[in-house]
CSV table of C-alpha atoms in Angstrom, one decimal:
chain,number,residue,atom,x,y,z
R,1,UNK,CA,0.0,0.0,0.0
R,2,UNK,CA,2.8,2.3,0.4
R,3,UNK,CA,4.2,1.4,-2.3
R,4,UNK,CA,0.9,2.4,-4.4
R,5,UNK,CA,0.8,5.5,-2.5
R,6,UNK,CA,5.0,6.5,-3.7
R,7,UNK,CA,3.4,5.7,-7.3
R,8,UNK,CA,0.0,8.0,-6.9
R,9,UNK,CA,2.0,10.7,-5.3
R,10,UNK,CA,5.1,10.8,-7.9
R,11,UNK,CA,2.3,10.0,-10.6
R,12,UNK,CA,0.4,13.2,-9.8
R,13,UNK,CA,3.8,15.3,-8.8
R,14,UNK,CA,4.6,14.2,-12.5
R,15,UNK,CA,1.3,15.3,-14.0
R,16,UNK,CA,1.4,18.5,-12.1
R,17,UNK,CA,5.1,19.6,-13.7
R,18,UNK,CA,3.5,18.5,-17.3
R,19,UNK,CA,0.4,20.6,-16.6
R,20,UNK,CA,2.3,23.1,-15.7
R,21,UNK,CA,5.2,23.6,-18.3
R,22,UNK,CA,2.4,22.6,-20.8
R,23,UNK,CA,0.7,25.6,-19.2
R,24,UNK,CA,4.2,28.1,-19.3
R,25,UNK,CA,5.0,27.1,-22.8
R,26,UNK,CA,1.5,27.8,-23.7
R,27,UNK,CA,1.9,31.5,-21.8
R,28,UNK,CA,5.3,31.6,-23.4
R,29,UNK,CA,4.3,30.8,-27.0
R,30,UNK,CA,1.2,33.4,-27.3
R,31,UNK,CA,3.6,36.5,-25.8
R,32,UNK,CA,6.0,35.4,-28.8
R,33,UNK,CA,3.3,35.1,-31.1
R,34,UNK,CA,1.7,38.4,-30.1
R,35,UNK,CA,5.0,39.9,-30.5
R,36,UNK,CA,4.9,38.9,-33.8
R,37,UNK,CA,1.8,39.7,-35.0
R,38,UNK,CA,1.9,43.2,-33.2
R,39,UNK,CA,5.6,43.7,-34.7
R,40,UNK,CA,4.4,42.5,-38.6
R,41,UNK,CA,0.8,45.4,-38.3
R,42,UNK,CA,3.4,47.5,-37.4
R,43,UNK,CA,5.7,47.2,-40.2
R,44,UNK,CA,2.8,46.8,-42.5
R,45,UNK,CA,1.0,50.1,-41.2
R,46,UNK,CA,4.5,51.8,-41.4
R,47,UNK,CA,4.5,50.8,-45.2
R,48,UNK,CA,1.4,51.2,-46.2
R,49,UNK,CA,1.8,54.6,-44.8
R,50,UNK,CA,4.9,55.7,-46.0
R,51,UNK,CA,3.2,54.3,-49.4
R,52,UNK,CA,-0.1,56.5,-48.8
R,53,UNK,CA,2.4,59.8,-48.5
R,54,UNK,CA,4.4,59.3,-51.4
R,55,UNK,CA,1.1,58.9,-53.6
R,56,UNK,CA,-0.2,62.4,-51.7
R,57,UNK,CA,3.0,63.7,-52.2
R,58,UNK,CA,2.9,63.2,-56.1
R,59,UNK,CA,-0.6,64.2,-56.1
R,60,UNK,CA,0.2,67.4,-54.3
R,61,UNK,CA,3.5,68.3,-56.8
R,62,UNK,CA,0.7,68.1,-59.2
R,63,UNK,CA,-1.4,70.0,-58.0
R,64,UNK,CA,1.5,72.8,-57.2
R,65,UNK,CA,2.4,72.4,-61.0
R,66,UNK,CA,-0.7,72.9,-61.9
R,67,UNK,CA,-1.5,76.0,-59.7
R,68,UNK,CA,2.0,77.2,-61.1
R,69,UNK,CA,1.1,76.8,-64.6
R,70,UNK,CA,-2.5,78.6,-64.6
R,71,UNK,CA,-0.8,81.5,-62.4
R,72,UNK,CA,1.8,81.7,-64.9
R,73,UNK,CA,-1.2,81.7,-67.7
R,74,UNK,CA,-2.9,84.0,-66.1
R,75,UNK,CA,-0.1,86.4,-65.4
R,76,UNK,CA,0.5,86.4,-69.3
R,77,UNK,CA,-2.5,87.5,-69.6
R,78,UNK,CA,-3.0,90.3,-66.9
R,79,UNK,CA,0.4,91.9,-67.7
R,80,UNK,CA,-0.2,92.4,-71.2
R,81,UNK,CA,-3.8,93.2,-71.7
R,82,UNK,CA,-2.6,95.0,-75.0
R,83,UNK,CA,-2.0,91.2,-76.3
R,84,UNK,CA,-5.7,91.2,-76.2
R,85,UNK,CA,-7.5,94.2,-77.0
R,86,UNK,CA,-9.6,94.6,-80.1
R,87,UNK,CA,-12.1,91.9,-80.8
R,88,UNK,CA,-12.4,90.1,-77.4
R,89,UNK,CA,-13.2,86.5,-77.3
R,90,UNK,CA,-15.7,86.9,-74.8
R,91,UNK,CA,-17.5,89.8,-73.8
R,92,UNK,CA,-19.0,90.9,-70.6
R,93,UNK,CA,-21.9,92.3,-72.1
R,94,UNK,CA,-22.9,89.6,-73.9
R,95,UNK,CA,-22.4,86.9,-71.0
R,96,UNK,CA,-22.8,88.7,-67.5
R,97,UNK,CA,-26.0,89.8,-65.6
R,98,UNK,CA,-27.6,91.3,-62.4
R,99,UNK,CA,-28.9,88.0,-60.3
R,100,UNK,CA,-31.6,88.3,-58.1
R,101,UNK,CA,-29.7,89.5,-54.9
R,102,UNK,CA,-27.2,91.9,-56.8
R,103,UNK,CA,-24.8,90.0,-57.9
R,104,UNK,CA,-23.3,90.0,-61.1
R,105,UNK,CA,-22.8,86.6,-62.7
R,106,UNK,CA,-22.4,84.8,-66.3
R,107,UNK,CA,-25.3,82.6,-68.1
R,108,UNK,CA,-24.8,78.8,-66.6
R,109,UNK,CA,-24.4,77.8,-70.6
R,110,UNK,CA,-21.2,79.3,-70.1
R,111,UNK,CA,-17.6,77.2,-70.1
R,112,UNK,CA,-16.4,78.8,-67.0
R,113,UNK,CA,-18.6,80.3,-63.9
R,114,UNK,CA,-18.0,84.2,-63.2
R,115,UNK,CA,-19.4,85.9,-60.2
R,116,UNK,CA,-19.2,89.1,-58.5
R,117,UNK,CA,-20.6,90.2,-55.2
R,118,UNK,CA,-23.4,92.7,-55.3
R,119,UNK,CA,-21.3,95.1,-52.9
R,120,UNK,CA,-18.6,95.6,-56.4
R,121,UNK,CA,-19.2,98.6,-58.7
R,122,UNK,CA,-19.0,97.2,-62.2
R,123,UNK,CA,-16.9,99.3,-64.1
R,124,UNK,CA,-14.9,99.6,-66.9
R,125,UNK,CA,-11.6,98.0,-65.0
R,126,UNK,CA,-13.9,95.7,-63.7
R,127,UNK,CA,-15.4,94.8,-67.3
R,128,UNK,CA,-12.2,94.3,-69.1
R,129,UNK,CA,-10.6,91.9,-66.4
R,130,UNK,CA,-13.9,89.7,-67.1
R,131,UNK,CA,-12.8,89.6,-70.5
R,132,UNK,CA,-9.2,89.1,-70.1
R,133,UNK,CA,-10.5,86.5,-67.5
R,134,UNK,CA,-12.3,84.7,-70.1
R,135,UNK,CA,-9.0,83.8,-71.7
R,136,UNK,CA,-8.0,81.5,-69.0
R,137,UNK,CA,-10.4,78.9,-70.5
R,138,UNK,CA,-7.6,78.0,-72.3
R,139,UNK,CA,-5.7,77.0,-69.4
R,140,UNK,CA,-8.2,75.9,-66.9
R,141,UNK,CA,-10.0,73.1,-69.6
R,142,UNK,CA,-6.9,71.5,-70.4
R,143,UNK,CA,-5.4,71.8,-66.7
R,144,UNK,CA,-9.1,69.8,-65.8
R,145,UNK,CA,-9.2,67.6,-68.1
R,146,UNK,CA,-5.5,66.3,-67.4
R,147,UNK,CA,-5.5,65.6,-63.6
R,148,UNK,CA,-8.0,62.9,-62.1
R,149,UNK,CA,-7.3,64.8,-58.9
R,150,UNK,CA,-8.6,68.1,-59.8
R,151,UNK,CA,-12.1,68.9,-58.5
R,152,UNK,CA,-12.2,72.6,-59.5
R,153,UNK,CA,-9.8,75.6,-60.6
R,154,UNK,CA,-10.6,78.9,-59.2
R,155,UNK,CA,-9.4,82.3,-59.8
R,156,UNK,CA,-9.8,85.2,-58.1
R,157,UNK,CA,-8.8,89.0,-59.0
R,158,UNK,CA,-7.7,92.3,-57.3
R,159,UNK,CA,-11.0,93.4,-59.0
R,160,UNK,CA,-13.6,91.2,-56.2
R,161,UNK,CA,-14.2,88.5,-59.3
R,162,UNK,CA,-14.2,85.1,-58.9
R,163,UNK,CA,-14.2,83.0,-62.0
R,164,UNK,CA,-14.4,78.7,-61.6
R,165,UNK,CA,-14.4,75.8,-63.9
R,166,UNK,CA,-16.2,73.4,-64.3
């Protein structure tokens, strides 16, 4: 009976240390693997992010080449208004109107939006940097067209005017 008793006891001692490193290794294996699953998001989120700035990063250079492009278009245009005097390619007269709250604004048919505030005078300045404004179509539907990215181009003047396309 004794002898039974050494084998239950060193039978159960035995289980107990498997149980139990069983139990560690188990412990010990799921930190590791934690570890490595929290280490591999990282690296992932660190390249997908680094990925995610380059892209806004091109898309932004665009966009600044862009901008640079239809300023420089624009300041053609506005620094030599003599380029374009005579027979104007779009006239203020024929396009603009008095909206229903004072503002001043061009029919919707037209390629480009205009708009001025009610609080502007329309005058004669005012009137020719419309038309000289209307030459940026030239620019701004090609600059459009060409970018995915691009929503909208607007313009604004020294003058109060706003002009937008599409």
């Amino acid at each position: 009976m004794l002898f039974s008793g050494l084998i239950v006891i060193s039978v159960l001692a035995i289980g107990y240390l498997g149980v139990n490193s069983v139990q560690t290794v188990g412990e010990r294996a799921q930190r590791i693997s934690a570890q490595a699953l929290r280490t591999q998001a990282e690296e992932y989120l660190r390249r997908v992010t680094v990925g995610d700035t380059q892209r806004h990063d091109l898309i932004l250079r665009e966009v600044e080449h862009n901008a640079e492009n239809v300023a420089r278009y624009a300041s053609g245009i506005f620094a030599q208004p003599e380029a374009f005097a005579g027979e104007a390619y779009w006239r203020a007269s024929d396009h603009m109107s008095t909206g229903p709250d004072g503002q001043y604004a061009n029919d919707e048919t037209d390629v480009s939006s205009v708009f001025i505030p009610n609080f502007v005078d329309i005058d004669q300045e005012l009137l020719a940097d419309l038309e000289l404004g209307a030459y940026l179509e030239f620019a701004l539907i090609p600059t459009y067209d060409s970018d995915p990215n691009t929503v909208a181009i607007y313009l604004g003047t020294e003058h109060e005017t706003t002009r937008y396309y599409p």
